[in-house]
Amino acid sequence: MTVQVSIREGPLGPRDFPPVLTEEGAVLVFEGIVRPLEQGQPIAGLHYDVYSPMAENLLRELADETIIRFRVTRVHVEHSKGFVPAGQCSFRLVVAGLHRQEVFEAAQWFIDRLKEDVPIWKRPVPRESSRE
Amino acid sequence: MSETTEKAGCHLRVLVFGAEAALLGKSEVRVPSEVNVRTVADLKTWLAREFPQLASAIPGIRVAINHRFASDAMSIHPADEIALIGRVSGG
């Protein structure tokens, strides 16, 4: 599938990216991991609030635009909602293309746009209230 | 919002997220039917007046209508799903 968007509860599991297509020479996988500290304070993890219908639509539009703008072949994006413990993955972006240059540029652009526009909010969960 | 306002007929329902929801202590704001909110700009004006704690943040908040970002000039209709989109922090 050229574009795949998935928003799912909790931490993301192992990546499941389809086999490389014949012409693809580069596959970039970016994973966002929840850090154990937030502004110097230890946290149990992050809670993600997602305005789902709009977030999914925007992620799909961004992925479509990424493919056109950078001429990459595939964009798959996954994002967590709800609680994700520190050390676990909450965001994954996979970009595939013919060459590394466009794949790196596409991934950077996509992430920059996601961080500006996609309606997802994170808030730290202090370690002493780690139960969600 | 006063108790009287809460009990009045509701015209619009506005979803609130993130820092703005934390600031208001709620994830939804209801605009009473007697308030004349016809555009996004009207909504922002009413929000700033009704919730002074939100006033300074209003200029930086975007409004979505039916899951699309909307300009201040865009009209709001009773059946629209409206959401305040403040600073996001995904990724």
Short mmCIF file of C-alpha atoms in Angstrom, two decimals:
data_model
loop_
_atom_site.label_atom_id
_atom_site.label_comp_id
_atom_site.label_asym_id
_atom_site.label_seq_id
_atom_site.Cartn_x
_atom_site.Cartn_y
_atom_site.Cartn_z
CA MET A 1 0.00 0.00 0.00
CA THR A 2 1.45 3.38 -1.01
CA VAL A 3 0.07 5.28 1.99
CA GLN A 4 -0.84 3.72 5.28
CA VAL A 5 -2.00 5.61 8.36
CA SER A 6 -2.74 4.03 11.70
CA ILE A 7 -3.60 5.52 15.10
CA ARG A 8 -3.74 2.92 17.81
CA GLU A 9 -4.10 2.65 21.56
CA GLY A 10 -0.92 2.40 23.61
CA PRO A 11 2.67 1.78 22.53
CA LEU A 12 3.38 0.67 19.00
CA GLY A 13 4.33 -2.93 18.47
CA PRO A 14 7.05 -4.28 16.20
CA ARG A 15 7.14 -2.68 12.78
CA ASP A 16 5.33 -4.48 10.03
CA PHE A 17 6.49 -2.99 6.76
CA PRO A 18 5.71 -4.83 3.55
CA PRO A 19 8.57 -6.20 1.47
CA VAL A 20 10.62 -3.76 -0.54
CA LEU A 21 9.26 -3.04 -4.00
CA THR A 22 11.53 -3.83 -6.95
CA GLU A 23 12.62 -0.27 -7.71
CA GLU A 24 13.10 0.90 -4.12
CA GLY A 25 16.70 1.48 -3.08
CA ALA A 26 16.09 3.19 0.25
CA VAL A 27 13.80 2.57 3.20
CA LEU A 28 13.96 4.91 6.16
CA VAL A 29 12.37 4.01 9.48
CA PHE A 30 11.98 6.71 12.12
CA GLU A 31 10.71 5.78 15.55
CA GLY A 32 9.82 8.28 18.26
CA ILE A 33 10.52 6.85 21.68
CA VAL A 34 9.09 8.26 24.89
CA ARG A 35 11.97 9.62 26.95
CA PRO A 36 12.12 8.93 30.69
CA LEU A 37 12.56 12.60 31.58
CA GLU A 38 10.35 15.61 30.87
CA GLN A 39 11.92 18.97 31.68
CA GLY A 40 14.38 17.15 33.90
CA GLN A 41 11.71 15.32 35.86
CA PRO A 42 11.27 11.52 35.67
CA ILE A 43 8.01 10.42 34.12
CA ALA A 44 6.18 7.13 33.81
CA GLY A 45 5.35 7.97 30.23
CA LEU A 46 3.26 10.22 28.01
CA HIS A 47 -0.48 10.34 27.46
CA TYR A 48 -1.56 11.23 23.94
CA ASP A 49 -4.88 12.89 23.23
CA VAL A 50 -5.86 12.60 19.60
CA TYR A 51 -8.66 14.31 17.71
CA SER A 52 -8.94 11.19 15.66
CA PRO A 53 -11.00 11.94 12.61
CA MET A 54 -9.06 15.08 11.83
CA ALA A 55 -5.68 13.59 12.74
CA GLU A 56 -6.20 10.61 10.46
CA ASN A 57 -7.34 12.81 7.60
CA LEU A 58 -4.39 15.16 7.98
CA LEU A 59 -1.85 12.35 8.27
CA ARG A 60 -3.20 10.82 5.10
CA GLU A 61 -3.09 14.16 3.27
CA LEU A 62 0.45 14.75 4.48
CA ALA A 63 1.49 11.31 3.32
CA ASP A 64 -0.09 11.88 -0.11
CA GLU A 65 1.63 15.25 -0.40
CA THR A 66 4.94 13.76 0.70
CA ILE A 67 4.80 11.19 -2.08
CA ILE A 68 4.05 13.83 -4.69
CA ARG A 69 6.47 16.47 -3.41
CA PHE A 70 9.48 14.21 -2.91
CA ARG A 71 8.65 11.45 -5.42
CA VAL A 72 9.03 8.72 -2.86
CA THR A 73 7.18 5.48 -3.33
CA ARG A 74 5.59 4.74 0.05
CA VAL A 75 4.75 6.46 3.33
CA HIS A 76 3.51 4.52 6.32
CA VAL A 77 2.78 6.32 9.58
CA GLU A 78 1.65 5.03 12.96
CA HIS A 79 0.91 7.07 16.06
CA SER A 80 -0.18 6.12 19.54
CA LYS A 81 -3.11 7.42 21.50
CA GLY A 82 -3.57 6.98 25.22
CA PHE A 83 -0.72 6.07 27.53
CA VAL A 84 2.72 5.06 26.31
CA PRO A 85 5.33 4.13 28.92
CA ALA A 86 8.78 5.67 28.88
CA GLY A 87 11.12 3.71 26.66
CA GLN A 88 8.44 2.60 24.26
CA CYS A 89 7.57 3.73 20.78
CA SER A 90 4.73 6.18 20.23
CA PHE A 91 5.37 7.26 16.65
CA ARG A 92 6.71 5.47 13.61
CA LEU A 93 7.28 6.78 10.13
CA VAL A 94 8.50 4.62 7.28
CA VAL A 95 9.40 6.23 3.98
CA ALA A 96 10.56 4.27 0.96
CA GLY A 97 11.94 5.52 -2.32
CA LEU A 98 14.46 5.02 -5.04
CA HIS A 99 17.30 6.98 -3.42
CA ARG A 100 18.31 8.08 0.08
CA GLN A 101 18.25 11.83 -0.63
CA GLU A 102 14.54 12.11 -1.25
CA VAL A 103 13.73 9.62 1.49
CA PHE A 104 15.62 11.61 4.13
CA GLU A 105 14.14 14.92 2.93
CA ALA A 106 10.63 13.47 2.79
CA ALA A 107 10.81 12.11 6.31
CA GLN A 108 12.09 15.41 7.71
CA TRP A 109 9.40 17.39 5.95
CA PHE A 110 6.63 15.02 7.04
CA ILE A 111 7.67 15.13 10.68
CA ASP A 112 7.99 18.92 10.64
CA ARG A 113 4.49 19.26 9.23
CA LEU A 114 3.05 16.70 11.66
CA LYS A 115 4.47 18.64 14.58
CA GLU A 116 2.86 21.85 13.33
CA ASP A 117 -0.58 20.75 12.25
CA VAL A 118 -1.76 17.29 13.27
CA PRO A 119 -4.16 17.45 16.24
CA ILE A 120 -2.31 15.24 18.68
CA TRP A 121 -1.32 16.42 22.16
CA LYS A 122 0.97 14.79 24.66
CA ARG A 123 1.13 15.30 28.38
CA PRO A 124 3.59 13.77 30.80
CA VAL A 125 2.39 11.27 33.36
CA PRO A 126 4.45 11.60 36.56
CA ARG A 127 6.10 8.47 37.74
CA GLU A 128 4.18 8.38 41.00
CA SER A 129 0.83 8.35 39.09
CA SER A 130 1.83 5.86 36.40
CA ARG A 131 -1.43 3.97 36.62
CA GLU A 132 -3.67 5.02 33.68
CA MET B 1 -19.58 29.92 32.28
CA SER B 2 -22.50 30.68 34.62
CA GLU B 3 -24.97 28.07 35.67
CA THR B 4 -27.69 30.06 33.88
CA THR B 5 -25.71 29.88 30.65
CA GLU B 6 -25.16 26.15 31.10
CA LYS B 7 -28.90 25.56 31.38
CA ALA B 8 -29.82 27.72 28.38
CA GLY B 9 -30.44 26.17 24.98
CA CYS B 10 -27.23 25.04 23.33
CA HIS B 11 -26.47 26.27 19.81
CA LEU B 12 -22.95 25.06 19.25
CA ARG B 13 -20.72 22.44 20.75
CA VAL B 14 -16.99 23.15 20.63
CA LEU B 15 -14.44 20.44 21.35
CA VAL B 16 -11.35 21.48 23.30
CA PHE B 17 -8.03 19.65 23.65
CA GLY B 18 -4.56 19.94 25.07
CA ALA B 19 -3.49 22.96 27.07
CA GLU B 20 -6.76 24.77 26.41
CA ALA B 21 -8.77 21.86 27.84
CA ALA B 22 -6.52 21.89 30.89
CA LEU B 23 -6.97 25.63 31.25
CA LEU B 24 -10.75 25.39 31.09
CA GLY B 25 -11.01 22.16 33.04
CA LYS B 26 -13.25 20.69 30.38
CA SER B 27 -13.05 19.08 26.97
CA GLU B 28 -16.12 20.74 25.55
CA VAL B 29 -17.64 24.20 25.54
CA ARG B 30 -21.25 24.92 24.67
CA VAL B 31 -22.25 28.18 23.06
CA PRO B 32 -25.79 29.16 24.07
CA SER B 33 -28.32 29.56 21.32
CA GLU B 34 -28.94 33.20 22.13
CA VAL B 35 -25.31 34.09 21.41
CA ASN B 36 -24.81 35.31 17.87
CA VAL B 37 -21.87 33.25 16.63
CA ARG B 38 -21.97 33.04 12.86
CA THR B 39 -18.28 32.92 11.96
CA VAL B 40 -15.02 31.62 13.36
CA ALA B 41 -14.11 35.19 14.28
CA ASP B 42 -17.37 35.52 16.24
CA LEU B 43 -16.58 32.31 18.08
CA LYS B 44 -13.11 33.50 19.04
CA THR B 45 -14.51 36.81 20.28
CA TRP B 46 -17.10 35.03 22.39
CA LEU B 47 -14.57 32.57 23.81
CA ALA B 48 -12.18 35.36 24.82
CA ARG B 49 -15.01 37.21 26.56
CA GLU B 50 -16.57 34.16 28.20
CA PHE B 51 -13.30 32.61 29.30
CA PRO B 52 -10.81 35.36 30.23
CA GLN B 53 -8.18 32.75 31.08
CA LEU B 54 -8.19 31.79 27.42
CA ALA B 55 -8.11 35.32 26.02
CA SER B 56 -4.35 35.65 25.56
CA ALA B 57 -4.15 32.26 23.82
CA ILE B 58 -6.98 32.93 21.35
CA PRO B 59 -4.87 34.60 18.63
CA GLY B 60 -2.72 31.48 18.40
CA ILE B 61 -5.57 29.00 18.39
CA ARG B 62 -6.87 27.57 15.16
CA VAL B 63 -10.46 26.46 14.74
CA ALA B 64 -11.46 23.34 12.83
CA ILE B 65 -14.87 22.93 11.27
CA ASN B 66 -15.80 19.38 10.37
CA HIS B 67 -12.18 18.25 10.68
CA ARG B 68 -10.73 20.99 8.46
CA PHE B 69 -8.87 24.09 9.56
CA ALA B 70 -11.06 27.14 9.08
CA SER B 71 -10.25 30.79 8.54
CA ASP B 72 -11.72 33.50 10.74
CA ALA B 73 -14.10 34.49 7.95
CA MET B 74 -15.64 31.06 7.55
CA SER B 75 -19.24 30.58 8.52
CA ILE B 76 -20.35 28.27 11.30
CA HIS B 77 -23.57 26.30 10.98
CA PRO B 78 -25.53 24.55 13.75
CA ALA B 79 -24.69 21.05 12.55
CA ASP B 80 -20.95 21.71 12.24
CA GLU B 81 -18.43 19.87 14.40
CA ILE B 82 -16.15 22.54 15.80
CA ALA B 83 -12.85 22.06 17.56
CA LEU B 84 -10.24 24.37 19.01
CA ILE B 85 -6.79 23.35 17.85
CA GLY B 86 -4.14 24.99 19.98
CA ARG B 87 -0.46 24.19 19.87
CA VAL B 88 -0.11 20.52 18.99
CA SER B 89 2.60 18.17 20.22
CA GLY B 90 2.45 14.91 18.35
CA GLY B 91 5.28 13.00 16.79
#
